[in-house]
Amino acid sequence: MDFLTFLSSIIKSIAWPFVVIFTLYFGRNDILKLVRELKSFKYDKFEILFEQRIEEAASQADVIADENQDALDKDYQEFLLFSPFEAVIRSFNKLYQTSYFAFDKLTDSGRISNKNLKLLKRNPSSLTLSRMASIFRNYELIGDDEQILFRELNSVRNMANRRTDMKITKESAESYVKSVFTLINKINNFA
């Protein structure tokens, strides 16, 4: 192997890493902008489709909506004034708060009675929305459709919460908030 062949093989082996490092360094702002605007991400079998998950939650909310759904709370309109990300996070927090108050009221009245549930009530951090939804379902206060909606709304909120730089459209946020308030109305009806 002569010197030129040796030099050629060294350049060939370091060329791709250099190109990648160069692109990442000088194109980082454009790459970050692209990542922020992603609405979906797929790697192997793992796929996040934020918009699709919101649409699924909205269609599930339509299944359980009451006839009086047109008369949504005045809070619904207030939530639409927030930024889309804030509307998703705040409406989820309202759903959690409503669920917790319903759970609290139902355990105090004896409609839900179990020593373990009273322990959960004393330690609110262990009482997740999913756990409350399961308890409501076990006591037949909600049906399978409502439990699915709880799960979907929780999943969407988790996606938004993990990626605070994710672009959420106003339409998606409105759909999410409407789905949340559909569930809140159901909770208020049985609590």
C-alpha positions as CSV (number, residue, x, y, z in Angstrom):
1,M,0.0,0.0,0.0
2,D,1.5,3.3,-1.1
3,F,1.1,6.6,0.7
4,L,-1.7,7.9,-1.6
5,T,-3.8,4.8,-1.1
6,F,-3.3,5.0,2.6
7,L,-4.3,8.7,2.7
8,S,-7.3,8.0,0.5
9,S,-8.5,5.2,2.8
10,I,-8.2,7.5,5.9
11,I,-10.1,10.4,4.2
12,K,-12.8,7.9,3.1
13,S,-13.2,6.6,6.7
14,I,-13.5,10.1,8.3
15,A,-15.5,11.8,5.5
16,W,-19.0,10.7,6.6
17,P,-18.6,11.4,10.3
18,F,-17.2,14.8,9.3
19,V,-20.2,15.5,7.0
20,V,-22.6,14.6,9.8
21,I,-20.9,16.7,12.4
22,F,-20.7,19.6,10.0
23,T,-24.4,19.3,9.1
24,L,-25.5,19.1,12.7
25,Y,-23.3,22.0,13.8
26,F,-24.2,24.5,11.0
27,G,-27.7,23.2,10.4
28,R,-28.8,22.8,14.0
29,N,-31.3,25.7,13.9
30,D,-33.0,24.4,10.8
31,I,-33.0,20.9,12.2
32,L,-34.5,22.1,15.5
33,K,-37.2,24.1,13.6
34,L,-38.1,21.0,11.6
35,V,-38.3,18.8,14.8
36,R,-40.6,21.4,16.5
37,E,-43.0,21.3,13.6
38,L,-43.3,17.5,13.4
39,K,-46.8,16.2,13.9
40,S,-45.7,12.6,13.7
41,F,-42.6,10.6,14.2
42,K,-41.9,7.1,13.2
43,Y,-39.0,4.8,14.1
44,D,-39.3,1.1,13.4
45,K,-42.6,0.1,15.0
46,F,-42.8,3.2,17.3
47,E,-45.0,6.0,15.9
48,I,-46.4,9.1,17.4
49,L,-49.2,10.7,15.6
50,F,-50.4,13.6,17.8
51,E,-53.1,14.9,15.5
52,Q,-54.4,11.4,14.9
53,R,-54.7,10.7,18.6
54,I,-56.6,13.9,19.2
55,E,-59.0,12.9,16.4
56,E,-59.5,9.5,17.9
57,A,-60.3,11.1,21.3
58,A,-62.7,13.5,19.6
59,S,-64.5,10.6,17.9
60,Q,-64.7,8.7,21.2
61,A,-66.1,11.9,22.8
62,D,-68.8,12.0,20.1
63,V,-69.9,8.5,21.0
64,I,-70.5,9.4,24.7
65,A,-71.8,13.0,24.2
66,D,-75.1,13.8,25.9
67,E,-78.0,15.5,24.1
68,N,-77.3,18.6,26.2
69,Q,-73.6,18.7,25.0
70,D,-74.3,22.0,23.2
71,A,-74.5,23.7,26.5
72,L,-70.9,23.3,27.5
73,D,-69.6,25.0,30.5
74,K,-68.5,28.6,30.2
75,D,-65.1,27.3,31.2
76,Y,-64.9,25.6,27.8
77,Q,-64.9,29.0,26.0
78,E,-62.3,30.3,28.5
79,F,-60.0,27.4,27.7
80,L,-60.1,28.2,24.0
81,L,-58.5,31.6,24.8
82,F,-55.3,29.9,25.9
83,S,-52.5,28.9,23.6
84,P,-53.1,25.5,22.1
85,F,-50.5,23.8,24.3
86,E,-51.7,25.5,27.4
87,A,-55.3,24.6,26.5
88,V,-54.4,20.9,26.4
89,I,-52.5,21.0,29.6
90,R,-55.0,23.1,31.6
91,S,-58.1,21.2,30.4
92,F,-56.4,17.9,31.3
93,N,-55.7,19.4,34.8
94,K,-59.4,20.4,35.0
95,L,-60.4,16.8,34.1
96,Y,-58.1,15.4,36.8
97,Q,-59.5,17.9,39.4
98,T,-63.1,17.1,38.5
99,S,-62.4,13.4,38.6
100,Y,-60.7,13.7,42.0
101,F,-63.5,15.7,43.5
102,A,-66.0,13.2,42.2
103,F,-63.9,10.4,43.6
104,D,-63.7,12.2,46.9
105,K,-67.4,12.8,47.0
106,L,-68.3,9.2,46.1
107,T,-66.0,7.7,48.7
108,D,-67.3,10.1,51.4
109,S,-70.9,9.3,50.5
110,G,-70.2,5.5,50.6
111,R,-71.1,4.9,46.9
112,I,-67.5,3.8,46.5
113,S,-66.4,1.9,49.6
114,N,-63.2,0.1,50.1
115,K,-60.5,0.5,52.7
116,N,-57.8,0.6,49.9
117,L,-59.6,3.4,48.2
118,K,-59.6,5.5,51.3
119,L,-55.8,5.0,51.5
120,L,-55.6,6.2,47.9
121,K,-57.6,9.3,48.9
122,R,-55.1,10.1,51.6
123,N,-52.2,9.8,49.1
124,P,-53.4,11.8,46.1
125,S,-50.2,11.5,44.2
126,S,-50.9,7.7,43.8
127,L,-54.3,8.4,42.5
128,T,-53.8,8.9,38.8
129,L,-56.5,9.7,36.3
130,S,-56.2,6.2,34.8
131,R,-56.7,4.7,38.3
132,M,-59.7,6.8,38.9
133,A,-61.2,5.9,35.5
134,S,-60.6,2.2,36.4
135,I,-62.4,2.6,39.7
136,F,-65.3,4.5,38.1
137,R,-65.5,1.7,35.6
138,N,-65.4,-1.0,38.2
139,Y,-68.3,0.6,40.1
140,E,-70.1,0.9,36.7
141,L,-70.3,4.7,36.9
142,I,-68.8,5.0,33.4
143,G,-68.8,2.6,30.5
144,D,-66.1,1.2,28.3
145,D,-66.4,4.2,25.9
146,E,-65.7,6.7,28.7
147,Q,-62.8,4.6,30.0
148,I,-61.3,4.6,26.5
149,L,-61.7,8.4,26.3
150,F,-60.0,8.8,29.6
151,R,-57.1,6.7,28.3
152,E,-56.9,8.6,25.0
153,L,-57.0,12.1,26.7
154,N,-54.3,11.0,29.1
155,S,-52.1,9.7,26.3
156,V,-52.5,12.9,24.2
157,R,-51.7,15.0,27.3
158,N,-48.6,12.9,28.0
159,M,-47.4,13.4,24.4
160,A,-47.9,17.2,24.6
161,N,-46.3,17.3,28.1
162,R,-43.2,15.5,27.0
163,R,-42.6,17.7,24.0
164,T,-43.4,21.2,25.1
165,D,-41.9,22.5,21.8
166,M,-44.4,20.5,19.7
167,K,-46.7,22.5,17.5
168,I,-50.3,21.9,18.4
169,T,-52.8,23.4,16.1
170,K,-55.7,25.5,17.4
171,E,-58.2,23.1,15.8
172,S,-56.6,20.1,17.6
173,A,-56.6,22.0,20.9
174,E,-60.3,22.9,20.5
175,S,-61.1,19.2,19.7
176,Y,-59.1,18.1,22.8
177,V,-60.8,20.6,25.1
178,K,-64.2,19.6,23.7
179,S,-63.5,16.0,24.4
180,V,-62.3,16.8,28.0
181,F,-65.5,18.8,28.7
182,T,-67.6,15.9,27.3
183,L,-66.0,13.7,29.9
184,I,-66.3,16.3,32.6
185,N,-70.1,16.5,31.9
186,K,-70.4,12.8,32.3
187,I,-68.5,12.9,35.6
188,N,-70.7,15.7,36.9
189,N,-73.8,13.7,36.0
190,F,-72.9,10.7,38.2
191,A,-71.1,12.6,41.0
